[in-house]
Coordinates of C-alpha atoms in Angstrom, one line a residue:
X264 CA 128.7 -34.3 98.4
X265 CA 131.7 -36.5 99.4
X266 CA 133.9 -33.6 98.6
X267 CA 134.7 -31.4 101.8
X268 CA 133.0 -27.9 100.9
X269 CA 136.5 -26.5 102.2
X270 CA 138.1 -27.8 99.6
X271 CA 136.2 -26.9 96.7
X272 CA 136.6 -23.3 98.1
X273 CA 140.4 -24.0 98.1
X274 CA 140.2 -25.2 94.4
X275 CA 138.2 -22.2 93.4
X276 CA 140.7 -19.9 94.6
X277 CA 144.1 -20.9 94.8
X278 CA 144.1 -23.7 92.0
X279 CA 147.7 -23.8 90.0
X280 CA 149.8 -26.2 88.0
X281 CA 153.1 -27.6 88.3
X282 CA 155.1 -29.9 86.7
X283 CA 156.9 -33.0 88.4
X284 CA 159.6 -35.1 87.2
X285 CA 158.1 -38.3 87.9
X286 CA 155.8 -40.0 86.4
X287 CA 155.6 -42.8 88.7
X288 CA 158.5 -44.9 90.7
X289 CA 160.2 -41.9 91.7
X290 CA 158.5 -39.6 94.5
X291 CA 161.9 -39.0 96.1
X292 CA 162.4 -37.1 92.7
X293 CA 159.7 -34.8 93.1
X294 CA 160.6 -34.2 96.7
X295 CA 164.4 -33.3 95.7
X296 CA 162.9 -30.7 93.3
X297 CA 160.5 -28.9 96.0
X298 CA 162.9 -28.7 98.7
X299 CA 166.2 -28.2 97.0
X300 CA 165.3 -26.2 93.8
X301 CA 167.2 -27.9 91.5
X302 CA 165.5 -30.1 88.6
X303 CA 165.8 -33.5 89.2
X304 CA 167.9 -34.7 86.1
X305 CA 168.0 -38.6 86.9
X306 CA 171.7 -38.5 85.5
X307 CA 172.9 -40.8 89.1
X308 CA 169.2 -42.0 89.7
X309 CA 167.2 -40.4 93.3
X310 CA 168.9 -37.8 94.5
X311 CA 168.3 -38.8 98.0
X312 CA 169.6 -42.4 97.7
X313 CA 173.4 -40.3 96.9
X314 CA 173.0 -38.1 99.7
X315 CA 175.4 -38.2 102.7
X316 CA 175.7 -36.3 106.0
X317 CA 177.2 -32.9 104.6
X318 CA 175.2 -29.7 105.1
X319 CA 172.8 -29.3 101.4
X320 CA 171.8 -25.8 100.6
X321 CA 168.1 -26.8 100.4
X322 CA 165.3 -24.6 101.7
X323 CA 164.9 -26.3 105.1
X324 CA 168.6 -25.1 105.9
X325 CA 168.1 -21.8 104.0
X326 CA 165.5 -20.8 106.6
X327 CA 166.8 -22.5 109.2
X328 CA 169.5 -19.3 108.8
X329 CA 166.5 -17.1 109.7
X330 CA 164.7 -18.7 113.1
X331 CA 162.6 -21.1 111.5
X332 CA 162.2 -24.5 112.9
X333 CA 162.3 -27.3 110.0
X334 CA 159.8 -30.6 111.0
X335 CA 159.4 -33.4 108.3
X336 CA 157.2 -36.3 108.6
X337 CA 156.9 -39.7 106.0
X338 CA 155.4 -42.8 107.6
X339 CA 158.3 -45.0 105.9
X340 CA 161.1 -46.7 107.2
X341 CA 164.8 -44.1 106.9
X342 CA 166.4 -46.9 104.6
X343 CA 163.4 -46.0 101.5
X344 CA 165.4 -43.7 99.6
X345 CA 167.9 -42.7 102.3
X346 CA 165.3 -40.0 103.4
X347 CA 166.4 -40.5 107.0
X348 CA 169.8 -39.5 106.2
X349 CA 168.5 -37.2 103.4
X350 CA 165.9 -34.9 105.6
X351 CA 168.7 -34.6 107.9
X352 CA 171.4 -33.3 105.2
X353 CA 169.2 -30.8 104.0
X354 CA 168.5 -29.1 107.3
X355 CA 165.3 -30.6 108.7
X356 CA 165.4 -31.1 113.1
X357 CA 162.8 -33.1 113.5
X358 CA 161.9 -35.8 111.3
X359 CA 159.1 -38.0 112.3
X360 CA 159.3 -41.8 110.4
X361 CA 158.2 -44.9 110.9
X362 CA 159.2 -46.0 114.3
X363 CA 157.4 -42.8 115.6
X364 CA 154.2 -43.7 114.2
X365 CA 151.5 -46.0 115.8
X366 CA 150.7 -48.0 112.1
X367 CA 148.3 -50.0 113.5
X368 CA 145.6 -48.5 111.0
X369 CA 147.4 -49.3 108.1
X370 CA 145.8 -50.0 104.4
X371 CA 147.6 -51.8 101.6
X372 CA 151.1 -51.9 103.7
X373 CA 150.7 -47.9 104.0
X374 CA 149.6 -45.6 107.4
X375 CA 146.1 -44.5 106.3
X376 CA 146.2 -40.8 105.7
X377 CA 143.6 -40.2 108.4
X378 CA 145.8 -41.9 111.3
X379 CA 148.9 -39.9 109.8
X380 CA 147.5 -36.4 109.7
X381 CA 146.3 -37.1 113.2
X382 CA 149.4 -38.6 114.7
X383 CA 151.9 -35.7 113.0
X384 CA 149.4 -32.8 114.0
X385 CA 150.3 -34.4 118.3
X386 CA 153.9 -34.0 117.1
X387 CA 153.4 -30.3 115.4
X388 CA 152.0 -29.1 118.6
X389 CA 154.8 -30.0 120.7
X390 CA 156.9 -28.4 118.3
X391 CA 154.8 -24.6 118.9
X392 CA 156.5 -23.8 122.3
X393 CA 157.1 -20.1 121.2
X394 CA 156.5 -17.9 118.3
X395 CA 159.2 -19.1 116.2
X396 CA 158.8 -19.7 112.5
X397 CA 158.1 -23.7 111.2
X398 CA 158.4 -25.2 108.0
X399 CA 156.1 -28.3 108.1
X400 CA 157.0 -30.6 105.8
X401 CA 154.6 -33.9 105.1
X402 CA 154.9 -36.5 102.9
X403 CA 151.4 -38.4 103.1
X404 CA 151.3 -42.2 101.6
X405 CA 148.2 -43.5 102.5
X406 CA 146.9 -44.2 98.8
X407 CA 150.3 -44.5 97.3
X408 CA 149.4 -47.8 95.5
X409 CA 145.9 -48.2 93.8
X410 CA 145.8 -52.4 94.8
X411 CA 143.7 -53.1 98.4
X412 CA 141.7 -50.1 98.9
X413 CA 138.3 -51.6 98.9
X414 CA 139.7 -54.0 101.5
X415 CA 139.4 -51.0 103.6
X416 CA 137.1 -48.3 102.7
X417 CA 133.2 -49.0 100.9
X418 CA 133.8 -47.2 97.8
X419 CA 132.4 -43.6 98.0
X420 CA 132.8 -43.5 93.8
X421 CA 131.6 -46.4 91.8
X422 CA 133.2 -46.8 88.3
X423 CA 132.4 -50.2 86.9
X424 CA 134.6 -50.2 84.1
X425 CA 137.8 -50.1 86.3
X426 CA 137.8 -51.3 89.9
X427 CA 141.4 -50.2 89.8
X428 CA 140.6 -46.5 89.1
X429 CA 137.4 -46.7 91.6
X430 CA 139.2 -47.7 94.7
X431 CA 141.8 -45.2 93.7
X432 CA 139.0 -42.4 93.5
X433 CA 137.5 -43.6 96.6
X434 CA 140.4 -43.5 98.7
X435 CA 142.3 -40.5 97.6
X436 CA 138.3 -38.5 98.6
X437 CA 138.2 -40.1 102.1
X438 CA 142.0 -39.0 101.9
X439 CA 140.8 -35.0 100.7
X440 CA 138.2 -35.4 103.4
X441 CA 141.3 -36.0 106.6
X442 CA 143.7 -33.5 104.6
X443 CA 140.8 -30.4 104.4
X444 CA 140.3 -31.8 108.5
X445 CA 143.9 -31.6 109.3
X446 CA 144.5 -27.7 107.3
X447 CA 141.4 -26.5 109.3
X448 CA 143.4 -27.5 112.3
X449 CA 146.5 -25.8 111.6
X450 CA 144.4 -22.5 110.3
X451 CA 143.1 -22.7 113.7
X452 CA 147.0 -22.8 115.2
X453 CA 147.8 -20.0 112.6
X454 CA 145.5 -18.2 110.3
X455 CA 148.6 -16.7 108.5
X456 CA 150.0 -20.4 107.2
X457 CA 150.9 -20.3 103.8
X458 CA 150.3 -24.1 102.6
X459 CA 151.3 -25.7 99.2
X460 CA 149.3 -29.6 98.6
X461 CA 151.4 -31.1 96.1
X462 CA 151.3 -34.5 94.7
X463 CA 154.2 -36.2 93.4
X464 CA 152.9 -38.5 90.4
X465 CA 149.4 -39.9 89.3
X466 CA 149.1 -43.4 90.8
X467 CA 151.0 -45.9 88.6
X468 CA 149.6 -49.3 87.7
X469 CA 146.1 -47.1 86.3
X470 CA 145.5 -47.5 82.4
X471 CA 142.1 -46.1 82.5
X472 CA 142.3 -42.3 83.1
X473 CA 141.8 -41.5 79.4
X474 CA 138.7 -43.7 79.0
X475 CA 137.5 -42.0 81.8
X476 CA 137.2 -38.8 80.8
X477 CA 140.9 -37.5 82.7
X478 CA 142.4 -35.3 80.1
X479 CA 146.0 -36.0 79.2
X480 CA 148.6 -33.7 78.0
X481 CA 148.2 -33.1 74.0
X482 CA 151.7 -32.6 73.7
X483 CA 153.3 -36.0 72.6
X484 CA 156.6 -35.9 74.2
X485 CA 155.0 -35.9 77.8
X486 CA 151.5 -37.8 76.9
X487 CA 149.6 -40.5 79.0
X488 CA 150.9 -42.3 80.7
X489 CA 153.8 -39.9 81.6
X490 CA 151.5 -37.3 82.9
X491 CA 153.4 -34.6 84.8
X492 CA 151.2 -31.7 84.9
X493 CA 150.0 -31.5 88.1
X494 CA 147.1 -29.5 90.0
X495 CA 148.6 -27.9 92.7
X496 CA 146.9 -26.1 96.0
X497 CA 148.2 -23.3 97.8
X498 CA 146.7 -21.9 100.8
X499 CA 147.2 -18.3 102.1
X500 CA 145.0 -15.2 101.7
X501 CA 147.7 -13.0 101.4
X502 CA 149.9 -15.1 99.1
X503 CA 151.2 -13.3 96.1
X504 CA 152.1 -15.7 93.5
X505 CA 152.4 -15.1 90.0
X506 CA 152.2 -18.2 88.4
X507 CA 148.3 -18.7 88.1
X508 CA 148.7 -18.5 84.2
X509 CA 152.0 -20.6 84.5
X510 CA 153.4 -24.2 84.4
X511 CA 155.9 -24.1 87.3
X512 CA 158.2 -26.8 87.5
X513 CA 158.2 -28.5 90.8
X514 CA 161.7 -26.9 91.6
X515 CA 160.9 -23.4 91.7
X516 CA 158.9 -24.0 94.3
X517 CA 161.9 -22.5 97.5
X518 CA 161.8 -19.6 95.3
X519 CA 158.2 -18.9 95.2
X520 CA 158.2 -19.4 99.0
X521 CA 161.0 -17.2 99.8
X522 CA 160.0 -14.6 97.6
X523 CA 156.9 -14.8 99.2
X524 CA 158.2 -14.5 102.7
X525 CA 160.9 -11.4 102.1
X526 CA 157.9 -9.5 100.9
X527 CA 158.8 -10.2 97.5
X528 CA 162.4 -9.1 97.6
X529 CA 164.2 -12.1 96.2
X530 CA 163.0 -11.7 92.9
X531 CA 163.7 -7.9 93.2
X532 CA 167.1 -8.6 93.8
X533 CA 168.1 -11.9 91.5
X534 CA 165.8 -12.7 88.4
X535 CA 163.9 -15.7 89.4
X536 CA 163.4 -18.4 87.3
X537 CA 159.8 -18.3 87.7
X538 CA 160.3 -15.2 85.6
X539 CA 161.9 -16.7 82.5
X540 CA 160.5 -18.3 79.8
X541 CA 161.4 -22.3 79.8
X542 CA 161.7 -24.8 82.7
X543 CA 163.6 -28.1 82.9
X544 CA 162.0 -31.5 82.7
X545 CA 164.3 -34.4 83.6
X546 CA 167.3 -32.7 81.7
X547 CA 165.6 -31.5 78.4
X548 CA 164.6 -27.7 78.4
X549 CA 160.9 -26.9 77.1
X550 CA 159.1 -24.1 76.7
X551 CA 156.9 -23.1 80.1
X552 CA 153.9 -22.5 78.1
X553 CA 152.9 -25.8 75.8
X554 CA 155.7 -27.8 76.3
X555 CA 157.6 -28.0 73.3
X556 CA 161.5 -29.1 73.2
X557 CA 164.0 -26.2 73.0
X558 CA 167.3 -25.6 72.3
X559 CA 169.2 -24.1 75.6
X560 CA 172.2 -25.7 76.2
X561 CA 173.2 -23.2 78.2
X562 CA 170.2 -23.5 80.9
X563 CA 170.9 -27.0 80.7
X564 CA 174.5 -26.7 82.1
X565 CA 173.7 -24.6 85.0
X566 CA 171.2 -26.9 86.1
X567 CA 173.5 -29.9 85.7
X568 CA 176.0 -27.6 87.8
X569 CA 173.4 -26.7 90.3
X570 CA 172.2 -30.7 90.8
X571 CA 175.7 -31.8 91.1
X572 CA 176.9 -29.0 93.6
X573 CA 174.1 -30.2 96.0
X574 CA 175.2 -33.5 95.6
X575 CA 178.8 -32.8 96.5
X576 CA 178.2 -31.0 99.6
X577 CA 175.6 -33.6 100.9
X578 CA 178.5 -35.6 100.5
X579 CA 181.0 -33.2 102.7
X580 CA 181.5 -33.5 106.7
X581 CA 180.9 -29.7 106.8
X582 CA 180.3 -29.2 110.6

C-alpha cells in the first residue's frame, strides 16, 4: 500500500523497456541518447562534457523549429558534466539548476525529489502564459546514491539482508509517491501530455539485486551488474507506440516522440530505426530482441558519423 494506486495503473498500461548506455557513472550518457538520438559510443567519454556553444541538432532545437518552448530542470551545479552549457547547445530556453533551487531539503548532498518536483512545477507554470507547445524536460536526483537515506526517511521497505538495497527501496517509493503527485498536476494543466519516466542506470554501489529476487539479464555480455534493460513509463491515452514487444535503445526515443506528434508521418516518410532489427549498445551492434552481438559494420559507421557530427556543431559559433 506504499505504492500510489496511480502508478500501478500507469505500469499496467503503458509499461515498456529500454535500454541505456550506462550502467552506472554515466547519466549524462543516457541523457545524450534521449535528447539527441544518437547512441552514446563513449569513444571521447560524456558527450556533454565536449560540448560547446554551437547550435546541436537535438530534439529540444528540432521542436523548437515548430513553436514549442524547450524548459529543462537538474538540481546540480552547470560545471557537472557541462550540462549548463550543454542544455543550452542543444536548444533548451530555460534551464533551471542549482542556484534556482531553494536546497534546503536536501538528503545525502541531493534536492529530495519531493522539494524538486514542487519547486520546478512554480517554474512550469510561469512558463504556460499562452497555448504554445512545451517540452519539459527533468532530470530528478534525489535518490541518486543509495548511502544516507535512512538518515532521512523511516524505511517504508524492510530488507534485513541489505540495509544498502532497503534504503534504496525506501527512498526511490517515497520518490514514486512525489513523481505520481507531480504528473497528476500536470494532467490537471493538460490532459493531452504525452510523458516518458525514464531512469538512467540502477543505483551503483548495490551488490544485492540478485539475492533479492531482481532478475538480471541472461544474456552474458550485458549481465549483473551492467544491467541496462530498463522499465520505462509512458503516459498518454492516445499515444501510439509500437514498441511494447521491443527493446528500444534509449536513443530512439526523439523519434518515437516526433513520430508521435506528426501523426505518425516521420516514420511514413524515413524508415525509422525503431523499425529495424538491431540497436547500438555503447558501439557494438546487437540484435533488438535477446541481445546477442552482430556483425553490422556498416550501422556502426553511421552511428559513429551521427555522434561525431553532433559533436562538431556543438562545437561551431553558428548564430
Amino acid at each position: 500500500n506504499i505504492i500510489p494506486n496511480q502508478w500501478i495503473e500507469f505500469k499496467s498500461k503503458n509499461l515498456i523497456y529500454g535500454i541505456s548506455p550506462v550502467s552506472g557513472g554515466g547519466s549524462a550518457q543516457a541523457e545524450f541518447e534521449i535528447l539527441c538520438g544518437a547512441p552514446s559510443i563513449l569513444e571521447y567519454g560524456t558527450e556533454f562534457n565536449r560540448m560547446g556553444e554551437g547550435k546541436t541538432s537535438c530534439l529540444p532545437n528540432y521542436l523548437r523549429q515548430f513553436g514549442y518552448k524547450t524548459i529543462a530542470s537538474q538540481p546540480m551545479h552547470g560545471s557537472f558534466f557541462n550540462i549548463e552549457k550543454a542544455y543550452k547547445s542543444i536548444g533548451f530556453d530555460e534551464s533551471y539548476l542549482t542556484p534556482s533551487f531553494d536546497m534546503s531539503d536536501m538528503q545525502n548532498g541531493w534536492l529530495s525529489d519531493r522539494s524538486f518536483f514542487k519547486q520546478h512545477f512554480e517554474y512550469l507554470k510561469k512558463s504556460l502564459i499562452n497555448d504554445e507547445p512545451i517540452l519539459n524536460y527533468l532530470f530528478a536526483v534525489g535518490c541518486h546514491s543509495v548511502l544516507g537515506q535512512k538518515q532521512f526517511y523511516e524505511p517504508l521497505i524492510e530488507y534485513s539482508k541489505s540495509k544498502n538495497l532497503e534504503e534504496t527501496l525506501s527512498c526511490n517509493a517515497r520518490s514514486i509517491q512525489h513523481l505520481s503527485d507531480y504528473i497528476k498536476k500536470i494532467r490537471n494543466l493538460d490532459p493531452d501530455s504525452l510523458i516518458f519516466i525514464l531512469s538512467d542506470h540502477y543505483p551503483p554501489g548495490v551488490s544485492d539485486f540478485k539475492g533479492a529476487g531482481f532478475a538480471c539479464s541472461t544474456f552474458s555480455e550485458y549481465s549483473c551488474p551492467k544491467i541496462r534493460k530498463m522499465r520505462i513509463i509512458f503516459i498518454g491515452d492516445d499515444m501510439q507506440i509500437d514498441v511494447e514487444d521491443k527493446n528500444f535503445a534509449y536513443y530512439e526515443l526523439p523519434e518515437i516522440v516526433i513520430n508521435h506528434i506528426s501523426d505518425l508521418k516521420l516514420c511514413n516518410s524515413i524508415k525509422c530505426s525503431i523499425d529495424t532489427n538491431h540497436i547500438n549498445l555503447n558501439g557494438t551492434i546487437v540484435d533488438r530482441d535477446n541481445l546477442i552481438k552482430i556483425d553490422d559494420q556498416s550501422m556502426s559507421d553511421n552511428h559513429k558519423k551521427l555522434y561525431q557530427s553532433l559533436l562538431r556543431e556543438s562545437l561551431l559559433n553558428v548564430h
